[in-house]
GROMACS .gro file of N, CA and C in nm:
model
  222
    1GLY      N    1  10.318   6.140 -16.994
    1GLY     CA    2  10.409   6.006 -17.051
    1GLY      C    3  10.389   5.936 -17.147
    2SER      N    4  10.513   5.909 -17.205
    2SER     CA    5  10.522   5.835 -17.332
    2SER      C    6  10.593   5.712 -17.344
    3ASP      N    7  10.567   5.576 -17.408
    3ASP     CA    8  10.693   5.497 -17.421
    3ASP      C    9  10.721   5.502 -17.531
    4ARG      N   10  10.679   5.610 -17.620
    4ARG     CA   11  10.764   5.647 -17.786
    4ARG      C   12  10.923   5.661 -17.729
    5PRO      N   13  11.015   5.614 -17.869
    5PRO     CA   14  11.087   5.649 -17.881
    5PRO      C   15  11.081   5.765 -17.899
    6GLY      N   16  11.238   5.865 -17.853
    6GLY     CA   17  11.231   5.988 -17.850
    6GLY      C   18  11.180   6.119 -17.782
    7ALA      N   19  11.044   6.097 -17.701
    7ALA     CA   20  10.977   6.138 -17.606
    7ALA      C   21  11.055   6.215 -17.523
    8SER      N   22  11.033   6.331 -17.484
    8SER     CA   23  11.061   6.375 -17.377
    8SER      C   24  10.984   6.467 -17.307
    9ARG      N   25  11.016   6.543 -17.212
    9ARG     CA   26  10.932   6.579 -17.163
    9ARG      C   27  10.974   6.757 -17.176
   10ALA      N   28  11.021   6.745 -17.291
   10ALA     CA   29  11.046   6.903 -17.352
   10ALA      C   30  10.939   6.939 -17.460
   11LEU      N   31  10.974   6.777 -17.507
   11LEU     CA   32  10.920   6.771 -17.683
   11LEU      C   33  10.792   6.784 -17.602
   12CYS      N   34  10.712   6.716 -17.499
   12CYS     CA   35  10.573   6.687 -17.500
   12CYS      C   36  10.545   6.826 -17.463
   13ALA      N   37  10.597   6.905 -17.339
   13ALA     CA   38  10.592   7.043 -17.308
   13ALA      C   39  10.603   7.152 -17.475
   14CYS      N   40  10.677   7.168 -17.586
   14CYS     CA   41  10.654   7.216 -17.664
   14CYS      C   42  10.530   7.203 -17.751
   15ILE      N   43  10.471   7.050 -17.752
   15ILE     CA   44  10.356   7.041 -17.794
   15ILE      C   45  10.227   7.054 -17.733
   16GLN      N   46  10.208   7.029 -17.625
   16GLN     CA   47  10.132   7.136 -17.497
   16GLN      C   48  10.146   7.294 -17.601
   17SER      N   49  10.224   7.290 -17.556
   17SER     CA   50  10.234   7.530 -17.609
   17SER      C   51  10.157   7.525 -17.744
   18VAL      N   52  10.223   7.488 -17.842
   18VAL     CA   53  10.135   7.436 -17.942
   18VAL      C   54  10.007   7.457 -17.998
   19ALA      N   55   9.909   7.324 -17.910
   19ALA     CA   56   9.830   7.362 -17.923
   19ALA      C   57   9.786   7.410 -17.831
   20ASP      N   58   9.803   7.478 -17.688
   20ASP     CA   59   9.726   7.541 -17.635
   20ASP      C   60   9.688   7.726 -17.744
   21GLN      N   61   9.814   7.692 -17.892
   21GLN     CA   62   9.807   7.850 -17.920
   21GLN      C   63   9.730   7.811 -17.994
   22THR      N   64   9.708   7.710 -18.104
   22THR     CA   65   9.631   7.700 -18.209
   22THR      C   66   9.509   7.593 -18.155
   23LEU      N   67   9.452   7.578 -18.091
   23LEU     CA   68   9.284   7.506 -18.040
   23LEU      C   69   9.261   7.505 -17.952
   24THR      N   70   9.144   7.507 -17.936
   24THR     CA   71   9.072   7.551 -17.789
   24THR      C   72   9.108   7.363 -17.705
   25ARG      N   73   9.053   7.443 -17.607
   25ARG     CA   74   9.062   7.312 -17.544
   25ARG      C   75   8.949   7.140 -17.538
   26ARG      N   76   8.858   7.227 -17.569
   26ARG     CA   77   8.767   7.135 -17.633
   26ARG      C   78   8.793   7.079 -17.808
   27GLU      N   79   8.908   7.104 -17.875
   27GLU     CA   80   8.949   7.071 -18.056
   27GLU      C   81   9.041   6.981 -17.893
   28GLN      N   82   9.115   7.016 -17.815
   28GLN     CA   83   9.262   6.932 -17.761
   28GLN      C   84   9.204   6.795 -17.696
   29LYS      N   85   9.109   6.816 -17.642
   29LYS     CA   86   9.036   6.686 -17.609
   29LYS      C   87   8.987   6.592 -17.742
   30ARG      N   88   8.909   6.689 -17.826
   30ARG     CA   89   8.898   6.593 -17.903
   30ARG      C   90   9.014   6.506 -18.026
   31ALA      N   91   9.096   6.608 -17.981
   31ALA     CA   92   9.259   6.548 -18.078
   31ALA      C   93   9.265   6.402 -18.017
   32ALA      N   94   9.276   6.461 -17.875
   32ALA     CA   95   9.335   6.324 -17.803
   32ALA      C   96   9.241   6.179 -17.801
   33ASP      N   97   9.116   6.236 -17.862
   33ASP     CA   98   8.989   6.144 -17.853
   33ASP      C   99   9.098   6.011 -17.996
   34PHE      N  100   9.179   6.110 -18.105
   34PHE     CA  101   9.197   6.031 -18.167
   34PHE      C  102   9.278   5.898 -18.139
   35PHE      N  103   9.378   5.935 -18.088
   35PHE     CA  104   9.453   5.837 -18.041
   35PHE      C  105   9.411   5.737 -17.952
   36ARG      N  106   9.264   5.721 -17.879
   36ARG     CA  107   9.230   5.663 -17.869
   36ARG      C  108   9.115   5.570 -17.965
   37ASN      N  109   9.100   5.611 -18.050
   37ASN     CA  110   9.045   5.586 -18.153
   37ASN      C  111   9.019   5.622 -18.274
   38PRO      N  112   9.134   5.610 -18.334
   38PRO     CA  113   9.163   5.642 -18.467
   38PRO      C  114   9.061   5.626 -18.545
   39ASP      N  115   8.955   5.546 -18.600
   39ASP     CA  116   8.881   5.513 -18.674
   39ASP      C  117   8.791   5.678 -18.630
   40ARG      N  118   8.805   5.706 -18.534
   40ARG     CA  119   8.715   5.846 -18.506
   40ARG      C  120   8.815   5.979 -18.545
   41ALA      N  121   8.892   5.941 -18.616
   41ALA     CA  122   8.976   6.030 -18.648
   41ALA      C  123   8.946   6.060 -18.852
   42GLN      N  124   8.967   5.913 -18.909
   42GLN     CA  125   8.949   5.935 -19.035
   42GLN      C  126   8.770   5.940 -19.082
   43GLU      N  127   8.687   5.945 -18.988
   43GLU     CA  128   8.512   5.965 -18.983
   43GLU      C  129   8.530   6.125 -18.970
   44VAL      N  130   8.632   6.201 -18.906
   44VAL     CA  131   8.643   6.335 -18.873
   44VAL      C  132   8.707   6.355 -19.062
   45ARG      N  133   8.826   6.399 -19.065
   45ARG     CA  134   8.888   6.348 -19.165
   45ARG      C  135   8.813   6.407 -19.349
   46MET      N  136   8.744   6.269 -19.312
   46MET     CA  137   8.649   6.236 -19.507
   46MET      C  138   8.499   6.301 -19.493
   47SER      N  139   8.468   6.356 -19.331
   47SER     CA  140   8.372   6.397 -19.327
   47SER      C  141   8.321   6.504 -19.447
   48LYS      N  142   8.230   6.531 -19.486
   48LYS     CA  143   8.198   6.671 -19.560
   48LYS      C  144   8.129   6.740 -19.531
   49LYS      N  145   8.087   6.714 -19.300
   49LYS     CA  146   8.060   6.830 -19.273
   49LYS      C  147   8.127   6.940 -19.251
   50ASP      N  148   8.087   7.096 -19.220
   50ASP     CA  149   8.130   7.194 -19.194
   50ASP      C  150   8.208   7.188 -19.103
   51ASP      N  151   8.181   7.166 -18.982
   51ASP     CA  152   8.285   7.193 -18.869
   51ASP      C  153   8.383   7.097 -18.826
   52HIS      N  154   8.324   7.003 -18.890
   52HIS     CA  155   8.459   6.883 -18.955
   52HIS      C  156   8.553   6.930 -18.988
   53ASN      N  157   8.538   6.965 -19.108
   53ASN     CA  158   8.630   6.981 -19.218
   53ASN      C  159   8.695   7.124 -19.141
   54ASP      N  160   8.636   7.208 -19.055
   54ASP     CA  161   8.701   7.329 -19.031
   54ASP      C  162   8.793   7.283 -18.897
   55PHE      N  163   8.717   7.211 -18.839
   55PHE     CA  164   8.835   7.137 -18.716
   55PHE      C  165   8.939   7.057 -18.799
   56TRP      N  166   8.919   6.996 -18.894
   56TRP     CA  167   9.050   6.891 -18.966
   56TRP      C  168   9.194   7.017 -18.976
   57LYS      N  169   9.093   7.093 -19.042
   57LYS     CA  170   9.178   7.248 -19.126
   57LYS      C  171   9.269   7.277 -18.952
   58ARG      N  172   9.259   7.313 -18.888
   58ARG     CA  173   9.313   7.324 -18.739
   58ARG      C  174   9.336   7.272 -18.674
   59TYR      N  175   9.328   7.139 -18.659
   59TYR     CA  176   9.410   7.014 -18.623
   59TYR      C  177   9.530   6.999 -18.715
   60ARG      N  178   9.505   6.979 -18.834
   60ARG     CA  179   9.604   6.969 -18.942
   60ARG      C  180   9.723   7.070 -18.909
   61ASN      N  181   9.673   7.239 -18.876
   61ASN     CA  182   9.779   7.317 -18.872
   61ASN      C  183   9.894   7.314 -18.735
   62PHE      N  184   9.787   7.243 -18.597
   62PHE     CA  185   9.850   7.228 -18.520
   62PHE      C  186   9.938   7.150 -18.562
   63GLY      N  187   9.934   7.029 -18.619
   63GLY     CA  188  10.062   6.908 -18.646
   63GLY      C  189  10.151   6.997 -18.692
   64ASP      N  190  10.138   7.083 -18.834
   64ASP     CA  191  10.254   7.115 -18.881
   64ASP      C  192  10.336   7.223 -18.814
   65THR      N  193  10.261   7.317 -18.720
   65THR     CA  194  10.320   7.414 -18.612
   65THR      C  195  10.394   7.355 -18.627
   66ALA      N  196  10.391   7.232 -18.476
   66ALA     CA  197  10.438   7.118 -18.390
   66ALA      C  198  10.542   7.068 -18.445
   67ALA      N  199  10.546   7.043 -18.563
   67ALA     CA  200  10.624   6.927 -18.635
   67ALA      C  201  10.759   7.043 -18.624
   68ALA      N  202  10.666   7.156 -18.729
   68ALA     CA  203  10.826   7.237 -18.749
   68ALA      C  204  10.897   7.348 -18.594
   69TYR      N  205  10.784   7.371 -18.523
   69TYR     CA  206  10.829   7.426 -18.410
   69TYR      C  207  10.909   7.334 -18.271
   70CYS      N  208  10.926   7.217 -18.285
   70CYS     CA  209  10.954   7.144 -18.165
   70CYS      C  210  11.029   6.999 -18.217
   71SER      N  211  11.069   7.068 -18.354
   71SER     CA  212  11.178   6.961 -18.390
   71SER      C  213  11.284   6.975 -18.320
   72VAL      N  214  11.289   7.121 -18.300
   72VAL     CA  215  11.464   7.135 -18.157
   72VAL      C  216  11.448   7.107 -18.022
   73ALA      N  217  11.338   7.102 -17.979
   73ALA     CA  218  11.334   7.077 -17.874
   73ALA      C  219  11.312   6.950 -17.782
   74GLY      N  220  11.277   6.826 -17.893
   74GLY     CA  221  11.299   6.692 -17.857
   74GLY      C  222  11.446   6.670 -17.833
   0.00000   0.00000   0.00000
């Protein structure tokens, strides 16, 4: 569920489908935590650690893919 305008079951299902294809379950949980703790997202994005940089690339790919693929589903 979402209180955001434009949210729908179809849009959420589409985004979840893209997440399942582009991120591991662990990465999905990590990304979900960013909504609870936006400062953590900034820490990871600005980090110099290789694992953070690798994750951030996959997370950006997820976002870009979801934006392109799910824009019609909403």
